[in-house]
Short mmCIF file of N, CA, C and O in Angstrom, two decimals:
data_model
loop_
_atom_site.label_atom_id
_atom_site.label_comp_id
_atom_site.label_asym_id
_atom_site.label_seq_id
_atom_site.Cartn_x
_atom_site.Cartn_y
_atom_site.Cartn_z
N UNK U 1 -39.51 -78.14 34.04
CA UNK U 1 -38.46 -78.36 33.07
C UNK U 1 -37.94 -77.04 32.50
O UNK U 1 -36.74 -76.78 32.50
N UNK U 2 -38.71 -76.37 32.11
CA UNK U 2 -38.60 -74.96 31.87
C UNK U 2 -37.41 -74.01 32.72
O UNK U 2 -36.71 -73.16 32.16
N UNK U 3 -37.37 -74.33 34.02
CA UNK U 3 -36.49 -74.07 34.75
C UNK U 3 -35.53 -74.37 34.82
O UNK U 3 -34.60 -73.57 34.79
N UNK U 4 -35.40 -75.60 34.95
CA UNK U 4 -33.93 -76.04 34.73
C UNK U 4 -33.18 -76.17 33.00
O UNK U 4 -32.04 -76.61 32.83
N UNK U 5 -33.91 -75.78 32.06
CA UNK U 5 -33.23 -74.89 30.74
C UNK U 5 -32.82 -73.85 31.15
O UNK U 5 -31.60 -73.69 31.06
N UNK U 6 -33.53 -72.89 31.69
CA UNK U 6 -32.84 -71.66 31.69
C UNK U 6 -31.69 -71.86 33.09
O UNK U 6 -30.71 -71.14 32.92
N UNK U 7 -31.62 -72.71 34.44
CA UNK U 7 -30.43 -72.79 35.04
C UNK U 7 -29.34 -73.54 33.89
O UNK U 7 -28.16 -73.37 34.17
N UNK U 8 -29.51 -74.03 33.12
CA UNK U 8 -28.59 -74.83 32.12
C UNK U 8 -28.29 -73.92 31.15
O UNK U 8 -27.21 -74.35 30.75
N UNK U 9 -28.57 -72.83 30.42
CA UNK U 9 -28.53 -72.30 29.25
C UNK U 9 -28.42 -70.72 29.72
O UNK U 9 -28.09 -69.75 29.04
N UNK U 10 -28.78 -70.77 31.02
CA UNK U 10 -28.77 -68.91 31.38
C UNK U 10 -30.33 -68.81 30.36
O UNK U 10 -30.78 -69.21 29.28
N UNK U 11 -30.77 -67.87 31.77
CA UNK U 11 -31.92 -67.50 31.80
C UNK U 11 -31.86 -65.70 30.61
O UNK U 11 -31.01 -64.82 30.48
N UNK U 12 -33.12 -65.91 30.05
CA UNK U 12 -32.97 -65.00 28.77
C UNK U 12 -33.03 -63.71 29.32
O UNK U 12 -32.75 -62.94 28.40
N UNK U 13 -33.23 -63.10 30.31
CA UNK U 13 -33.07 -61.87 30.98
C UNK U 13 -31.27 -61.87 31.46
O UNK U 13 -30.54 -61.06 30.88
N UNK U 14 -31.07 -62.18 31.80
CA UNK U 14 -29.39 -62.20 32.09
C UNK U 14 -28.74 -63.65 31.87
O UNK U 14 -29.04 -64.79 32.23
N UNK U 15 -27.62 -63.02 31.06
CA UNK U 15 -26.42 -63.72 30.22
C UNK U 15 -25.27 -63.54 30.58
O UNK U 15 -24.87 -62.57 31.22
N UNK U 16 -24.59 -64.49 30.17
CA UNK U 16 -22.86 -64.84 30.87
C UNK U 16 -22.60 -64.23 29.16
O UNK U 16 -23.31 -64.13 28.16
N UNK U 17 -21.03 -63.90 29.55
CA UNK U 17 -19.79 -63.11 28.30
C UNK U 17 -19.12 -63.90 28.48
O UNK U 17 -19.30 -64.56 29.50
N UNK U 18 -18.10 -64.21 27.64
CA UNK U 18 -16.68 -65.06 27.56
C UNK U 18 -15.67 -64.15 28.30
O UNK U 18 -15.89 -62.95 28.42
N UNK U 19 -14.56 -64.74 28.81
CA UNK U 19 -13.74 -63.83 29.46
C UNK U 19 -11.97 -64.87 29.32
O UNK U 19 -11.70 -66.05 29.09
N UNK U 20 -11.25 -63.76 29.57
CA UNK U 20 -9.65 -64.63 29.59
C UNK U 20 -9.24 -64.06 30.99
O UNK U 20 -9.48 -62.95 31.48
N UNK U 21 -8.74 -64.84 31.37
CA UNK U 21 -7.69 -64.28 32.99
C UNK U 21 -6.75 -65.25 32.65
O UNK U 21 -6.86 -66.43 32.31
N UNK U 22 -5.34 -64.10 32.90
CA UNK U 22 -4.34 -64.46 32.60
C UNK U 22 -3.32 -63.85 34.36
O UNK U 22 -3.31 -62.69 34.78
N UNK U 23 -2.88 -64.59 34.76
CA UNK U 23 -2.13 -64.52 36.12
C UNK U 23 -0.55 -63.97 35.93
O UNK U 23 -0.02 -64.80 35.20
N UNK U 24 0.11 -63.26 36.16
CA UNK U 24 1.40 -62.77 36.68
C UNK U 24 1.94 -62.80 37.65
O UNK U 24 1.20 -63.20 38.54
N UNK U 25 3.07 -62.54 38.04
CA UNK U 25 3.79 -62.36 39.48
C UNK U 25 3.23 -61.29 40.14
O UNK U 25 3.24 -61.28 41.37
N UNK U 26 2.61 -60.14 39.34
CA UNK U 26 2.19 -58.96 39.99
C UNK U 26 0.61 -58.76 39.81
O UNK U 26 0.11 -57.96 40.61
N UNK U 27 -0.20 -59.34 38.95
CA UNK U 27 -1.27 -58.70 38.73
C UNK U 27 -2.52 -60.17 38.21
O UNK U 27 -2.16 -61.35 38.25
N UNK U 28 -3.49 -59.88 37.91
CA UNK U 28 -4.47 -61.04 37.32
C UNK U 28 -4.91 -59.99 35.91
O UNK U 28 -5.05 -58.82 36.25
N UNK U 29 -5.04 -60.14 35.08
CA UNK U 29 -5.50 -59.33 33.67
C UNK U 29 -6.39 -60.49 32.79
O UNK U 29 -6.22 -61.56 32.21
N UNK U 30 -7.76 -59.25 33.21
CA UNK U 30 -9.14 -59.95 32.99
C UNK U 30 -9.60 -59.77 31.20
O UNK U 30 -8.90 -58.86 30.76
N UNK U 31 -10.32 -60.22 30.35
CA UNK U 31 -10.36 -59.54 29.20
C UNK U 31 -11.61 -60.01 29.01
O UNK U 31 -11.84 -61.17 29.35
N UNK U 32 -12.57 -59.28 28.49
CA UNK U 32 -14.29 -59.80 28.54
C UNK U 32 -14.61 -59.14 27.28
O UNK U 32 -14.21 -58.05 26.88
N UNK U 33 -15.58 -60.19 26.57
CA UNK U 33 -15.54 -59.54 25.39
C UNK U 33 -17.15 -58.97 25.49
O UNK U 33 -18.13 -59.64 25.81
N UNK U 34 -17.11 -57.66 25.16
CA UNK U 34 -18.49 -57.19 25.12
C UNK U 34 -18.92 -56.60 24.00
O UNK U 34 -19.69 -55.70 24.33
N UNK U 35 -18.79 -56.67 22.64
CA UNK U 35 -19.17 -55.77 21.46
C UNK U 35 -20.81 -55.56 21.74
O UNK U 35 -21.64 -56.27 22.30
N UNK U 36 -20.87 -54.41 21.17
CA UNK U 36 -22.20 -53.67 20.93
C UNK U 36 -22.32 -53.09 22.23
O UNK U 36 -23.24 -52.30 22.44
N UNK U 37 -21.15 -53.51 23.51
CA UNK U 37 -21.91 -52.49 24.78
C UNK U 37 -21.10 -51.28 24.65
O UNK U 37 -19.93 -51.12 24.31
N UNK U 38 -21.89 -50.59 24.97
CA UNK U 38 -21.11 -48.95 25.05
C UNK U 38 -20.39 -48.88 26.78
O UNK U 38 -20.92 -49.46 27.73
N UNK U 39 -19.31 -48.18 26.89
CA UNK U 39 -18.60 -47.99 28.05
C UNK U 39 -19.45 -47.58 29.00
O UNK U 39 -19.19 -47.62 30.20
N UNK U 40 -20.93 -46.99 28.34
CA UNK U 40 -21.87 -46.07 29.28
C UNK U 40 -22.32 -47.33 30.32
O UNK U 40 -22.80 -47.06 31.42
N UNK U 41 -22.16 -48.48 29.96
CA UNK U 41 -23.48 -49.24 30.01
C UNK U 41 -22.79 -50.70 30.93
O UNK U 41 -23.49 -51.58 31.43
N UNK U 42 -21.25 -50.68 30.99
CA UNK U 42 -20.51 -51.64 31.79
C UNK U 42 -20.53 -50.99 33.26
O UNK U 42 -20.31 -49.79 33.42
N UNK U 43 -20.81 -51.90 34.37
CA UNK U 43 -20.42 -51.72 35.65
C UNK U 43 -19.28 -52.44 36.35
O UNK U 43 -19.30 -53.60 35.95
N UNK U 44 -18.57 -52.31 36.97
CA UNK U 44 -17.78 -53.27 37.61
C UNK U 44 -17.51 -53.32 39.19
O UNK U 44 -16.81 -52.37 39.53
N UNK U 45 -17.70 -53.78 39.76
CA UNK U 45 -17.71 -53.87 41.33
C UNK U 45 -16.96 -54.66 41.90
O UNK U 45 -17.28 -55.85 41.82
N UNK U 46 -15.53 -54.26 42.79
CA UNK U 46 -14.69 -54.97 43.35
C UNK U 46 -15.13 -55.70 44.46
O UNK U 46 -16.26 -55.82 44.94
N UNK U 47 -13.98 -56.21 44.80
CA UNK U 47 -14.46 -56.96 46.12
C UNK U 47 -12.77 -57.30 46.32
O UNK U 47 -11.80 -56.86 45.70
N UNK U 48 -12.83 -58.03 47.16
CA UNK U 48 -11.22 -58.20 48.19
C UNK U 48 -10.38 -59.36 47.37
O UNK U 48 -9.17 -59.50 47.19
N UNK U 49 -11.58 -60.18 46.91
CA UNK U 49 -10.59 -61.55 46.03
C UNK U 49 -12.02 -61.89 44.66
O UNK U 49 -12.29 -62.96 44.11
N UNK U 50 -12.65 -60.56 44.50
CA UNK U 50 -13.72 -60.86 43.11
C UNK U 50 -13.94 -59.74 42.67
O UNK U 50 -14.02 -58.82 43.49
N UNK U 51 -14.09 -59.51 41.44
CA UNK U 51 -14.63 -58.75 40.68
C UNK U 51 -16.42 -59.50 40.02
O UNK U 51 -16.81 -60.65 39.83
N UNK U 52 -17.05 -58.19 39.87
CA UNK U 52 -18.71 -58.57 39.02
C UNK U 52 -18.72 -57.18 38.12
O UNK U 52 -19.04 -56.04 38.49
N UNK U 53 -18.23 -57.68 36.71
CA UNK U 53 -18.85 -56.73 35.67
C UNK U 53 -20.50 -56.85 35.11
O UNK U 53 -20.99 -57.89 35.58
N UNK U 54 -20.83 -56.60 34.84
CA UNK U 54 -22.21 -56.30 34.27
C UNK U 54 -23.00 -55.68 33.59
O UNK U 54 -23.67 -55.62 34.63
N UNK U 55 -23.70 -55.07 32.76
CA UNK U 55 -23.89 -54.74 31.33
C UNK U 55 -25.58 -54.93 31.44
O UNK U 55 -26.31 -55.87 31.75
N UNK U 56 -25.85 -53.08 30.86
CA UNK U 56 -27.47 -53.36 30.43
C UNK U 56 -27.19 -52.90 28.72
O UNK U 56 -26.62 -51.95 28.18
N UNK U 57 -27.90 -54.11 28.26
CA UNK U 57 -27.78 -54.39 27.04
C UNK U 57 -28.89 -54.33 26.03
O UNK U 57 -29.73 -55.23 26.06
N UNK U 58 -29.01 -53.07 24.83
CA UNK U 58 -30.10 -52.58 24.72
C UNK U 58 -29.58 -53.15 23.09
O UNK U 58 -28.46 -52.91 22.62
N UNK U 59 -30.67 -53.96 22.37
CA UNK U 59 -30.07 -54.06 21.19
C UNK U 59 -31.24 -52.19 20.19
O UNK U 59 -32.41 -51.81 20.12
N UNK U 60 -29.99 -51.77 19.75
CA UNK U 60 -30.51 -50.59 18.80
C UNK U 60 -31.51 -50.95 17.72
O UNK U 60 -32.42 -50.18 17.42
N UNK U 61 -31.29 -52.38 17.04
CA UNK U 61 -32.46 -52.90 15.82
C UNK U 61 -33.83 -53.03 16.71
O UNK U 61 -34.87 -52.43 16.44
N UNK U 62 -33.64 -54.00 17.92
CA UNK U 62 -34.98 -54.25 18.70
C UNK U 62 -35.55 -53.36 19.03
O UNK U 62 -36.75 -53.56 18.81
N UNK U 63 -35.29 -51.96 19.66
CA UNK U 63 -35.89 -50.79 20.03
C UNK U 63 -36.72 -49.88 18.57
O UNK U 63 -37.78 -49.27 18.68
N UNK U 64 -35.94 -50.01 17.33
CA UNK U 64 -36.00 -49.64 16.11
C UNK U 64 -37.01 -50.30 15.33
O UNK U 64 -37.63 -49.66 14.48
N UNK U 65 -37.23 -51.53 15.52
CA UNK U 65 -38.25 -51.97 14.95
C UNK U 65 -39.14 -52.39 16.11
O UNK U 65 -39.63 -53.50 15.90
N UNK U 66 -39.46 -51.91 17.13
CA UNK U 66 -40.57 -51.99 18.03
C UNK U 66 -42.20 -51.92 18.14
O UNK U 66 -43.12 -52.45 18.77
N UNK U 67 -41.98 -50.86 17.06
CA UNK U 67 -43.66 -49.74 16.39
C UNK U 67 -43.97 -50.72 15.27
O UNK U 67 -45.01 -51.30 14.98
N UNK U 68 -42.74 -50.73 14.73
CA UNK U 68 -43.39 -51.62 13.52
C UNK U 68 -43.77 -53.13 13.56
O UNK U 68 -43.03 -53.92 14.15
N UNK U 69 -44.98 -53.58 12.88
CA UNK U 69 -45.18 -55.49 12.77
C UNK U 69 -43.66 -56.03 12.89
O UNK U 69 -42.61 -55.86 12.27
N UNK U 70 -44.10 -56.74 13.99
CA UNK U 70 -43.13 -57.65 14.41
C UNK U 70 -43.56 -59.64 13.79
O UNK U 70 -44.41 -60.38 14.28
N UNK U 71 -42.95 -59.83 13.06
CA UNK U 71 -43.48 -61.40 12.54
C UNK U 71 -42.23 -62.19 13.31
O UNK U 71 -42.72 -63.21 13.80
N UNK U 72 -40.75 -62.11 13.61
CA UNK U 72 -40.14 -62.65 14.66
C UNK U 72 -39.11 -61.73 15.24
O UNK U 72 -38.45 -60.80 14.77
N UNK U 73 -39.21 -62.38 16.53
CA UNK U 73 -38.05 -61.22 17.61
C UNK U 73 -37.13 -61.89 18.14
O UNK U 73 -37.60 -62.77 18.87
N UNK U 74 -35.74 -61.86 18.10
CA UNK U 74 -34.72 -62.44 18.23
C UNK U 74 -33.89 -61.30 18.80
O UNK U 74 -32.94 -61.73 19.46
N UNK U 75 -33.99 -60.07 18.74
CA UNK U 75 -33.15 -59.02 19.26
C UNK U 75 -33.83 -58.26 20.52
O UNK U 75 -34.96 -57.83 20.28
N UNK U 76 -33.41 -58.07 21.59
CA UNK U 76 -33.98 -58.05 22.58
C UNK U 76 -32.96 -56.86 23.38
O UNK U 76 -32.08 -56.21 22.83
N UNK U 77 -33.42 -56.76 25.07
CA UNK U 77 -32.36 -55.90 26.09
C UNK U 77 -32.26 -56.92 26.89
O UNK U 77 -33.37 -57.36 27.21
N UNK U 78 -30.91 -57.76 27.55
CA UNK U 78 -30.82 -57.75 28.17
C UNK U 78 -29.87 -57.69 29.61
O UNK U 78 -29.93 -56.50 29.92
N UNK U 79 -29.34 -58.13 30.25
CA UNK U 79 -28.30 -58.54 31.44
C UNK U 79 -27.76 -59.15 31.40
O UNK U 79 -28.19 -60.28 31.68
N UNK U 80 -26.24 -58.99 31.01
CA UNK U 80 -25.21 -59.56 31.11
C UNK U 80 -24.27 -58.97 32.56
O UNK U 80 -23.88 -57.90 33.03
N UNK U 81 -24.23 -60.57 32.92
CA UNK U 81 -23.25 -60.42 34.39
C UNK U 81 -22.30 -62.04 34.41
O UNK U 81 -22.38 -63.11 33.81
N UNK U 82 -21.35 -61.40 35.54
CA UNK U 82 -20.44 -62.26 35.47
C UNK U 82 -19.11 -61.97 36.40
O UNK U 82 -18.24 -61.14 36.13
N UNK U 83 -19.17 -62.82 37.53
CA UNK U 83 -18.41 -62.81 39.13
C UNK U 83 -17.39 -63.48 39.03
O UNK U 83 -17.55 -64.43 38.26
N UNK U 84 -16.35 -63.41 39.50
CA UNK U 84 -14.81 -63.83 38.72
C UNK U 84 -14.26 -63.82 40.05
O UNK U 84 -13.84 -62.73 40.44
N UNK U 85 -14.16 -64.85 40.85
CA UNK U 85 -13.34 -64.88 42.32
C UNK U 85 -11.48 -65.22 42.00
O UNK U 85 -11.01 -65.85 41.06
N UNK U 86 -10.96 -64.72 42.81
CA UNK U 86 -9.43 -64.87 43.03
C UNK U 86 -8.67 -65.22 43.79
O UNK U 86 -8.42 -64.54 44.78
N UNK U 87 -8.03 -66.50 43.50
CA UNK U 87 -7.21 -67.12 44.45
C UNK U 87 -6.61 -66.21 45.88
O UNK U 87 -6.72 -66.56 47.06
N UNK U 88 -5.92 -64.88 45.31
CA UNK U 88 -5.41 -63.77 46.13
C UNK U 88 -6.49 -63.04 45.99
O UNK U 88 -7.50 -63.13 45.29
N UNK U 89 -5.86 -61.78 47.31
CA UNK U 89 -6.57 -60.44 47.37
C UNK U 89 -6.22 -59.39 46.39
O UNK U 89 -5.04 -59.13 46.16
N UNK U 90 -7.24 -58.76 45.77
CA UNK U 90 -6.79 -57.73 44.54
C UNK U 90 -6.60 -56.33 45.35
O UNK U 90 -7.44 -56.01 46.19
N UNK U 91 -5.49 -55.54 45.09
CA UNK U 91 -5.70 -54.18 45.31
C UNK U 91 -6.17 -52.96 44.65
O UNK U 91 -5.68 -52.26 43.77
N UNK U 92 -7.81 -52.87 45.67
CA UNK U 92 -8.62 -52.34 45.02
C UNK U 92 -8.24 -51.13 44.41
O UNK U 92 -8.88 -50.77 43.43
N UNK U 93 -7.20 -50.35 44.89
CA UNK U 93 -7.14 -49.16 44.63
C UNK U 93 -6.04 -49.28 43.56
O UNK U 93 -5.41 -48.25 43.81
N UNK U 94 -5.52 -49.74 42.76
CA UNK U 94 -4.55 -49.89 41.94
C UNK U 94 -5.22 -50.20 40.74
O UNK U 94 -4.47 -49.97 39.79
N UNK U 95 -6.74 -50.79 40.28
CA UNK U 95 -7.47 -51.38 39.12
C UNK U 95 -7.07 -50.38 38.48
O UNK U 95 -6.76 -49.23 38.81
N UNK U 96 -7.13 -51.04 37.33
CA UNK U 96 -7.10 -50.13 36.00
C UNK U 96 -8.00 -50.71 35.10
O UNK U 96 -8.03 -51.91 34.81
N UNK U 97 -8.63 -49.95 34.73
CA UNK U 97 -9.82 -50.56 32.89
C UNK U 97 -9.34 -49.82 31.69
O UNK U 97 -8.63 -48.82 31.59
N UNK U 98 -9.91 -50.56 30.80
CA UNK U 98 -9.93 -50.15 29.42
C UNK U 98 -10.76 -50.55 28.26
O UNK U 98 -10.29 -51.40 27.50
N UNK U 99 -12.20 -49.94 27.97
CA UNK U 99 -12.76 -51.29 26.76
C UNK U 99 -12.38 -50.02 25.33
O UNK U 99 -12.20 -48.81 25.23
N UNK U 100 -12.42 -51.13 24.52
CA UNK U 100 -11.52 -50.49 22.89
C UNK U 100 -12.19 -51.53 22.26
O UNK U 100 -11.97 -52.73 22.41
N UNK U 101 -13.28 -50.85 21.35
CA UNK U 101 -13.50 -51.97 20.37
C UNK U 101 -14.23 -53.40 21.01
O UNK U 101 -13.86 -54.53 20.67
N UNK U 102 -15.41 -53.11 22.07
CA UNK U 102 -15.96 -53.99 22.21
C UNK U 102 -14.87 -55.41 23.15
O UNK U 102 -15.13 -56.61 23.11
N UNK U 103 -14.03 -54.94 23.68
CA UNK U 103 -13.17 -55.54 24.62
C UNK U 103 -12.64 -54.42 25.89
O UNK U 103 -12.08 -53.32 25.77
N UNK U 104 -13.09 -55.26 27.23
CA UNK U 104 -12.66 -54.55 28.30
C UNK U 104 -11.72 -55.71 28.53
O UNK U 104 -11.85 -56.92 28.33
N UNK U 105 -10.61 -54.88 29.08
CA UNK U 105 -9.87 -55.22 30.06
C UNK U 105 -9.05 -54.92 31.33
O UNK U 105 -8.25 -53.98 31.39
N UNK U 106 -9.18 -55.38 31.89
CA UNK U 106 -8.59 -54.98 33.73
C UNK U 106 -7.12 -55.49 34.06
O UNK U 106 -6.58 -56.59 33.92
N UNK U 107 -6.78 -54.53 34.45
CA UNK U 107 -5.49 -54.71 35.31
C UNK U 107 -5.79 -55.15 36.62
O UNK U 107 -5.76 -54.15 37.34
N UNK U 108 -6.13 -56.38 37.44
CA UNK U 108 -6.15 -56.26 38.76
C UNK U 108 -4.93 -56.53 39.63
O UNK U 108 -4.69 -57.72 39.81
N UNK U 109 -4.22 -55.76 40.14
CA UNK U 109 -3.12 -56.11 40.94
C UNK U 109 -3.11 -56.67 42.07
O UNK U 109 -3.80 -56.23 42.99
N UNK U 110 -2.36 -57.68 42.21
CA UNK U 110 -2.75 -58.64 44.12
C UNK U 110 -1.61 -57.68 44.84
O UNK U 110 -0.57 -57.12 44.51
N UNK U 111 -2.31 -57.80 45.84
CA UNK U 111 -2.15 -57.32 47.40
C UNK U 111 -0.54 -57.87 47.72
O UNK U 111 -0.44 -59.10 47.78
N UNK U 112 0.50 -57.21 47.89
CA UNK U 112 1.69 -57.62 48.20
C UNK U 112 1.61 -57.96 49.55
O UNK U 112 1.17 -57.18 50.40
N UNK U 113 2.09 -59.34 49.86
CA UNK U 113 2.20 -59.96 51.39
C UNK U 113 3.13 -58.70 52.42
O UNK U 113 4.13 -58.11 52.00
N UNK U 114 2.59 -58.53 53.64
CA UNK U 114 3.85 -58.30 54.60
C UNK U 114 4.52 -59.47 55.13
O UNK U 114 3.79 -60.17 55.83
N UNK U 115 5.37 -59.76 55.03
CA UNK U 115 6.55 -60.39 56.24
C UNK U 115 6.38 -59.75 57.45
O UNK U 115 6.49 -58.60 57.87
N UNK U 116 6.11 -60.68 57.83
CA UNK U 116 5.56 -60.24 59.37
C UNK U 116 7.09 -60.96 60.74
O UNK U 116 6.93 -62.04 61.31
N UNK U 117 8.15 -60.21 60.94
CA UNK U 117 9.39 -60.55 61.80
C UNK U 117 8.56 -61.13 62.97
O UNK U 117 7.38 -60.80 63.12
N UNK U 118 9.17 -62.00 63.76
CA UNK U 118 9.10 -62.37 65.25
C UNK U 118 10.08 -62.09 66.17
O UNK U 118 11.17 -62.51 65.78
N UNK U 119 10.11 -61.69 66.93
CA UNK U 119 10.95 -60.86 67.64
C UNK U 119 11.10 -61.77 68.75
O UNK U 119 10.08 -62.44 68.94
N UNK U 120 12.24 -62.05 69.68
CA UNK U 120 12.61 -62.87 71.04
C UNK U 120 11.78 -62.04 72.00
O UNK U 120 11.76 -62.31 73.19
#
């Protein structure tokens, strides 16, 4: 039973973030909210039609009161991740980021089709 809480609730070593994707004619623009992570500490890894951001997450109180009697622990480190597939192909080389204030957000731009002529 134990198991299937943490497949239901996310397992306490790695955690899901809230996120917005918003679609355009030109681009997908991702927005994930991460307060308390530092820019040091976000990864992001493309892929052809997904992005996976991810986050090692160190709380500063939990490390701070570590030495000292602990009577309850609620502040912890852990893994936040989160795989975001796309209808289209993104062009990898065009991403853009930005986190400000505990919000990243991505520019991902889709892959412009060729028209491909047929010739007689």
């Amino acid at each position: 039973m134990l198991k299937s809480l943490d497949d239901f609730f996310g397992s306490a070593k790695e955690r899901s973030f809230p996120v917005d994707l918003h679609e355009t004619n030109s681009e997908y623009i991702l927005t994930a909210s991460l307060p308390g992570i530092a820019r040091s500490q976000i990864s992001i890894d493309l892929l052809t039609q997904a992005v996976t951001i991810s986050a090692n997450h160190v709380d500063s109180l939990a490390t701070q009161h570590k030495t000292q009697g602990m009577f309850q622990k609620d502040l912890s480190a852990s893994r936040l991740s989160r795989t975001i597939s796309f209808p289209k192909p993104i062009n990898e080389r065009k991403v853009t980021a930005r986190h400000r204030d505990g919000i990243l957000t991505l520019h991902l731009p889709k892959v412009k089709g060729n028209r491909i002529e047929i010739n007689d």
